[in-house]
Coordinates of C-alpha atoms in Angstrom, one line a residue:
X1 CA 0.1 -0.2 0.0
X2 CA 1.2 3.6 -0.6
X3 CA 1.9 5.8 2.1
X4 CA 0.0 9.1 1.8
X5 CA 2.3 11.0 3.6
X6 CA 4.9 10.1 0.6
X7 CA 3.0 12.4 -1.8
X8 CA 2.1 15.1 1.0
X9 CA 3.2 18.9 0.1
X10 CA 3.5 20.9 3.2
X11 CA 1.6 24.6 2.9
X12 CA 5.0 26.4 3.5
X13 CA 6.6 25.1 0.1
X14 CA 4.4 27.1 -1.7
X15 CA 3.8 30.0 0.7
X16 CA 0.5 32.1 0.8
X17 CA 0.7 33.5 -2.7
X18 CA 1.8 30.2 -4.3
X19 CA -1.0 28.0 -2.6
X20 CA -3.4 30.9 -4.2
X21 CA -2.0 30.7 -7.6
X22 CA -1.7 27.1 -7.0
X23 CA -5.3 26.3 -6.3
X24 CA -6.8 28.8 -8.2
X25 CA -5.1 28.1 -11.7
X26 CA -8.0 25.7 -12.7
X27 CA -10.9 28.2 -11.9
X28 CA -12.8 29.4 -15.6
X29 CA -15.1 32.6 -15.4
X30 CA -18.6 31.6 -16.5
X31 CA -20.4 34.9 -16.7
X32 CA -19.6 37.7 -19.0
X33 CA -20.2 40.3 -16.0
X34 CA -17.3 38.8 -14.3
X35 CA -14.4 40.9 -15.4
X36 CA -11.5 40.1 -13.0
X37 CA -11.3 37.3 -10.9
X38 CA -8.9 35.8 -8.3
X39 CA -5.3 37.9 -8.5
X40 CA -6.1 41.8 -7.7
X41 CA -6.9 43.6 -4.4
X42 CA -10.8 43.2 -5.5
X43 CA -12.7 40.9 -8.0
X44 CA -14.5 43.4 -10.7
X45 CA -18.0 42.7 -11.9
X46 CA -19.9 44.6 -14.4
X47 CA -23.3 45.9 -13.2
X48 CA -24.0 48.1 -15.9
X49 CA -23.0 51.6 -15.8
X50 CA -20.3 51.1 -13.1
X51 CA -18.1 48.6 -11.9
X52 CA -18.5 46.8 -8.7
X53 CA -15.5 45.6 -6.3
X54 CA -15.7 42.6 -4.0
X55 CA -12.8 41.9 -1.4
X56 CA -12.6 39.4 1.5
X57 CA -10.0 39.1 4.1
X58 CA -9.8 36.7 7.3
X59 CA -8.1 37.6 10.7
X60 CA -7.5 34.6 12.8
X61 CA -6.4 34.6 16.3
X62 CA -2.8 33.2 17.0
X63 CA -2.1 34.3 13.5
X64 CA -3.0 37.7 12.7
X65 CA -3.4 39.3 16.0
X66 CA -2.6 38.6 19.6
X67 CA -5.5 39.3 22.1
X68 CA -2.7 39.7 24.8
X69 CA -2.2 43.4 23.2
X70 CA -5.2 44.0 20.7
X71 CA -8.2 45.4 22.5
X72 CA -11.2 44.0 20.7
X73 CA -12.1 47.5 20.0
X74 CA -9.4 48.2 17.8
X75 CA -9.3 44.9 16.4
X76 CA -12.7 45.1 15.1
X77 CA -11.9 48.9 13.7
X78 CA -8.8 47.3 11.7
X79 CA -10.9 44.3 10.4
X80 CA -13.1 46.6 8.5
X81 CA -10.1 49.3 7.4
X82 CA -8.0 46.9 6.1
X83 CA -10.5 45.4 3.8
X84 CA -12.0 48.5 2.6
X85 CA -8.3 49.4 1.9
X86 CA -8.4 46.8 -1.0
X87 CA -11.4 48.6 -2.5
X88 CA -9.7 52.0 -2.5
X89 CA -6.8 49.9 -4.3
X90 CA -8.7 49.5 -6.9
X91 CA -9.6 53.2 -7.2
X92 CA -13.1 52.5 -6.1
X93 CA -15.6 53.5 -2.9
X94 CA -16.2 51.4 -0.6
X95 CA -20.1 50.9 0.0
X96 CA -21.0 47.9 2.2
X97 CA -19.2 45.0 4.0
X98 CA -20.7 41.7 5.7
X99 CA -18.7 40.4 9.0
X100 CA -18.9 37.0 9.9
X101 CA -17.3 35.2 13.1
X102 CA -16.4 32.3 14.5
X103 CA -15.9 32.6 18.0
X104 CA -15.4 30.0 21.1
X105 CA -17.1 30.2 24.6
X106 CA -14.3 32.0 26.2
X107 CA -15.6 35.2 24.8
X108 CA -18.3 37.1 26.7
X109 CA -21.2 39.0 24.8
X110 CA -19.9 42.2 26.4
X111 CA -16.5 41.2 24.5
X112 CA -18.4 40.7 21.0
X113 CA -20.1 43.8 21.5
X114 CA -17.0 45.5 22.1
X115 CA -15.4 43.9 19.1
X116 CA -18.5 45.0 17.0
X117 CA -18.5 48.7 18.3
X118 CA -15.2 49.3 16.9
X119 CA -16.4 47.5 13.5
X120 CA -19.3 50.2 13.5
X121 CA -16.7 53.1 14.4
X122 CA -15.0 52.3 11.1
X123 CA -18.0 52.1 8.8
X124 CA -18.9 55.4 10.4
X125 CA -15.7 56.9 9.8
X126 CA -15.5 55.8 6.1
X127 CA -19.6 55.8 5.5
X128 CA -20.3 52.3 4.9
X129 CA -22.8 50.0 5.6
X130 CA -22.5 46.7 7.6
X131 CA -25.5 44.7 5.8
X132 CA -25.1 41.3 6.9
X133 CA -22.8 38.2 7.9
X134 CA -23.0 35.5 9.7
X135 CA -21.9 34.0 13.5
X136 CA -20.8 30.5 14.7
X137 CA -18.9 28.7 17.0
X138 CA -15.0 28.1 17.0
X139 CA -13.4 25.1 19.3
X140 CA -10.6 27.6 19.7
X141 CA -10.4 31.5 19.5
X142 CA -11.8 33.8 17.2
X143 CA -11.7 34.2 13.5
X144 CA -13.1 37.5 11.7
X145 CA -14.2 37.4 8.0
X146 CA -15.2 40.5 6.6
X147 CA -16.5 40.9 3.0
X148 CA -16.5 44.8 1.7
X149 CA -18.1 46.0 -1.7
X150 CA -18.0 49.0 -3.4
X151 CA -18.2 50.9 -7.1
X152 CA -15.9 52.2 -9.7
X153 CA -16.4 54.0 -13.0
X154 CA -15.2 52.0 -15.7
X155 CA -13.3 54.5 -17.0
X156 CA -11.1 54.9 -13.2
X157 CA -11.0 51.5 -12.2
X158 CA -7.2 50.4 -11.4
X159 CA -5.7 46.6 -11.9
X160 CA -2.1 45.6 -10.7
X161 CA -0.9 44.8 -14.3
X162 CA -0.9 48.2 -15.6
X163 CA 2.5 49.8 -15.2
X164 CA 4.4 50.9 -17.9
X165 CA 8.4 51.2 -18.5
X166 CA 9.6 54.7 -17.2
X167 CA 6.4 55.4 -15.2
X168 CA 6.9 56.6 -11.9
X169 CA 6.7 54.4 -8.3
X170 CA 4.4 56.1 -5.9
X171 CA 3.5 55.4 -2.2
X172 CA 1.2 57.4 0.4
X173 CA 2.1 58.1 3.6
X174 CA 5.1 56.2 5.1
X175 CA 6.0 53.0 5.8
X176 CA 7.3 50.5 8.2
X177 CA 5.5 51.8 11.6
X178 CA 3.2 49.1 11.6
X179 CA 5.6 46.4 11.9
X180 CA 7.8 48.0 14.1
X181 CA 4.8 48.8 16.4
X182 CA 4.0 45.1 16.4
X183 CA 7.5 44.1 17.3
X184 CA 7.3 46.7 20.3
X185 CA 4.1 45.2 21.4
X186 CA 6.0 41.5 21.0
X187 CA 8.8 42.7 23.0
X188 CA 6.4 43.7 25.9
X189 CA 4.6 40.7 25.8
X190 CA 7.7 38.7 26.2
X191 CA 9.1 41.1 29.2
X192 CA 5.6 40.6 30.6
X193 CA 5.3 36.7 30.5
X194 CA 8.8 36.7 32.3
X195 CA 7.9 38.5 34.6
X196 CA 4.1 40.0 35.4
X197 CA 5.4 42.6 37.8
X198 CA 6.9 44.5 35.1
X199 CA 5.2 47.4 33.8
X200 CA 5.2 47.7 30.0
X201 CA 7.5 50.7 28.4
X202 CA 5.5 52.1 25.6
X203 CA 6.0 55.8 26.7
X204 CA 6.6 57.9 23.6
X205 CA 5.9 55.2 21.0
X206 CA 2.3 56.1 20.1
X207 CA 2.8 56.6 16.5
X208 CA 4.0 52.9 15.9
X209 CA 1.6 51.5 18.4
X210 CA -1.6 53.3 16.6
X211 CA -0.2 52.1 13.1
X212 CA -0.3 48.5 14.2
X213 CA -3.6 48.4 16.3
X214 CA -5.7 50.8 14.4
X215 CA -4.4 51.2 10.7
X216 CA -6.5 53.4 8.2
X217 CA -7.2 53.1 5.1
X218 CA -6.1 55.7 2.4
X219 CA -9.4 57.3 1.2
X220 CA -7.3 60.8 1.5
X221 CA -4.9 59.5 -1.0
X222 CA -7.5 58.4 -3.8
X223 CA -9.2 61.8 -3.7
X224 CA -5.9 64.0 -4.0
X225 CA -5.1 62.0 -7.0
X226 CA -8.7 62.4 -8.3
X227 CA -8.5 66.1 -7.3
X228 CA -5.5 66.5 -9.6
X229 CA -6.6 64.6 -12.2
X230 CA -4.1 61.8 -11.7
X231 CA -5.6 58.0 -13.0
X232 CA -2.8 55.5 -11.6
X233 CA -1.6 53.2 -13.8
X234 CA -1.4 50.4 -11.4
X235 CA -2.1 50.3 -7.7
X236 CA -1.8 48.0 -4.8
X237 CA -2.5 48.1 -1.2
X238 CA 1.1 47.8 1.0
X239 CA -0.4 45.2 3.2
X240 CA 2.5 42.3 3.0
X241 CA 5.5 45.0 2.8
X242 CA 6.9 47.2 0.1
X243 CA 9.1 44.6 -1.7
X244 CA 6.2 42.1 -2.2
X245 CA 3.9 44.5 -3.6
X246 CA 6.6 45.5 -5.9
X247 CA 7.1 42.5 -7.4
X248 CA 3.0 42.0 -7.5
X249 CA 2.7 45.0 -9.8
X250 CA 6.0 44.1 -11.6
X251 CA 5.3 40.4 -12.4
X252 CA 1.5 40.9 -13.3
X253 CA 2.7 43.9 -15.4
X254 CA 5.5 42.0 -17.2
X255 CA 8.0 44.8 -16.4
X256 CA 11.0 45.4 -13.7
X257 CA 11.4 48.2 -11.4
X258 CA 14.2 50.2 -9.4
X259 CA 13.2 52.2 -6.3
X260 CA 15.8 54.1 -4.2
X261 CA 16.3 53.6 -0.3
X262 CA 16.8 57.6 0.5
X263 CA 13.2 58.0 -1.3
X264 CA 11.3 55.4 0.7
X265 CA 9.1 57.6 3.5
X266 CA 9.9 56.7 7.0
X267 CA 8.5 58.6 9.9
X268 CA 11.4 59.9 12.4
X269 CA 9.3 58.0 15.2
X270 CA 9.4 54.6 13.2
X271 CA 13.3 55.2 12.8
X272 CA 13.6 55.9 16.6
X273 CA 11.5 52.8 17.8
X274 CA 13.3 50.5 15.2
X275 CA 16.6 51.6 16.3
X276 CA 15.9 50.9 19.8
X277 CA 14.5 47.5 19.0
X278 CA 17.8 46.8 17.0
X279 CA 15.7 46.8 13.8
X280 CA 16.6 48.3 10.2
X281 CA 13.8 50.7 9.2
X282 CA 14.5 50.0 5.8
X283 CA 14.0 46.4 6.3
X284 CA 10.9 47.1 8.3
X285 CA 9.4 49.4 5.1
X286 CA 10.3 46.9 2.8
X287 CA 9.4 43.5 4.6
X288 CA 6.9 44.4 7.4
X289 CA 3.8 45.1 5.7
X290 CA 0.4 45.9 7.3
X291 CA 1.0 49.5 6.1
X292 CA -1.9 49.8 4.4
X293 CA -0.7 52.3 2.2
X294 CA -1.2 52.8 -1.5
X295 CA 1.7 51.8 -3.7
X296 CA 0.9 53.2 -7.5
X297 CA 2.7 54.0 -10.7
X298 CA 1.9 57.4 -12.7
X299 CA 2.6 58.8 -16.3
X300 CA 6.1 60.4 -16.5
X301 CA 3.8 63.4 -17.4
X302 CA 2.1 64.0 -14.2
X303 CA 5.3 64.2 -12.1
X304 CA 4.7 68.1 -12.1
X305 CA 1.2 67.6 -10.8
X306 CA 2.3 65.0 -7.5
X307 CA 5.7 66.4 -6.7
X308 CA 4.4 68.9 -4.5
X309 CA 1.6 66.8 -3.0
X310 CA 2.1 66.4 0.9
X311 CA 2.1 62.6 1.6
X312 CA 2.7 61.7 -1.8
X313 CA 6.2 60.0 -2.3
X314 CA 7.9 59.3 -5.9
X315 CA 10.0 56.4 -4.9
X316 CA 11.6 54.9 -8.0
X317 CA 10.7 54.1 -11.8
X318 CA 9.4 51.2 -13.5
X319 CA 11.9 49.4 -16.1
X320 CA 12.3 46.8 -18.3
X321 CA 11.5 43.3 -17.4
X322 CA 14.9 42.0 -17.8
X323 CA 16.4 44.4 -15.7
X324 CA 14.4 42.8 -12.8
X325 CA 13.5 44.5 -9.7
X326 CA 15.8 46.3 -7.3
X327 CA 16.5 48.8 -4.5
X328 CA 19.4 51.3 -4.9
X329 CA 20.8 52.0 -1.4
X330 CA 21.9 55.3 0.3
X331 CA 25.5 53.7 -0.7
X332 CA 24.8 53.3 -4.2
X333 CA 24.9 49.6 -3.9
X334 CA 22.5 48.1 -6.0
X335 CA 20.4 45.7 -3.8
X336 CA 18.0 42.6 -5.7
X337 CA 14.1 43.0 -4.1
X338 CA 12.6 39.6 -2.8
X339 CA 9.3 39.1 -1.4
X340 CA 10.1 38.6 2.5
X341 CA 7.0 40.1 3.8
X342 CA 3.8 38.4 5.6
X343 CA 3.4 34.4 4.9
X344 CA 0.6 33.1 6.4
X345 CA 2.0 29.3 6.4
X346 CA 5.6 30.3 6.9
X347 CA 7.3 30.2 10.2
X348 CA 6.6 33.8 10.9
X349 CA 3.7 34.5 12.7
X350 CA 3.6 38.0 12.9
X351 CA 3.7 41.1 10.9

């Protein structure tokens, strides 16, 4: 008899994105209204005058969050905000969400009320409607699944695969803060586990902690681009680290990229906290993830429109595919970019 273990393939051999690609390869779309399926920030459905966008994200206790230091209200807010980020990354406007949770009996009704109060706060902040979902039991912990729906005009929908050679690579806000905030929380958790009498040392770290615990979707960046009449040629939100997202855009666009270390926006508070933790701020920006900023490409002719806009940064340019994906360091060295960010099936369980 053949040992079934002989043909077993471990999940970490594929990684999250490799597994998605492997499992979804046989998928065929049967309806002409299904414009875009798996492979972008959101699915795209042609509903007539506009396109409907649909995106789903799942957060699992012990994998995506640790309730030892994540308040339930913040978790509820984050679960919604990070999902809406996918709709903005398609240049769209979120309208509705559904929420499903699997919860164990160690949670009280009051605890779930706190979780939902955070979700409703996010719905109010982004003006979206919570229109349904499902609740079921779990044998261990808490799992949250949010589906976001939105709309975008056919002229403005933006995919990951539209980048062209010589176009400019831009990013909103700043990067690395969420990862540094997570490492800070993990450090304090370990200290507390070793000695519960030691109080957390979080003074002066408000910025990186907020970026980890209560991230915001970048609605303002989308509005600013529209105000100055810039249509991004490709766009994605930075959920898995700058390097991973650049590789998504370039691989789907069939191009390469060159970015510059001294152009990557990193907040001074992030740099200070990273150095205290012995982390390289640039590596946190490249590989940390959970920043939920928007990474996008624009035509070279749009440079004058964007160059003076606060909060939007040009960090590099698109190259020929044969040139590969590279970072030019502050020392002028060319370093190959690798997708080393969040991998749900690897050994890491943070970021």
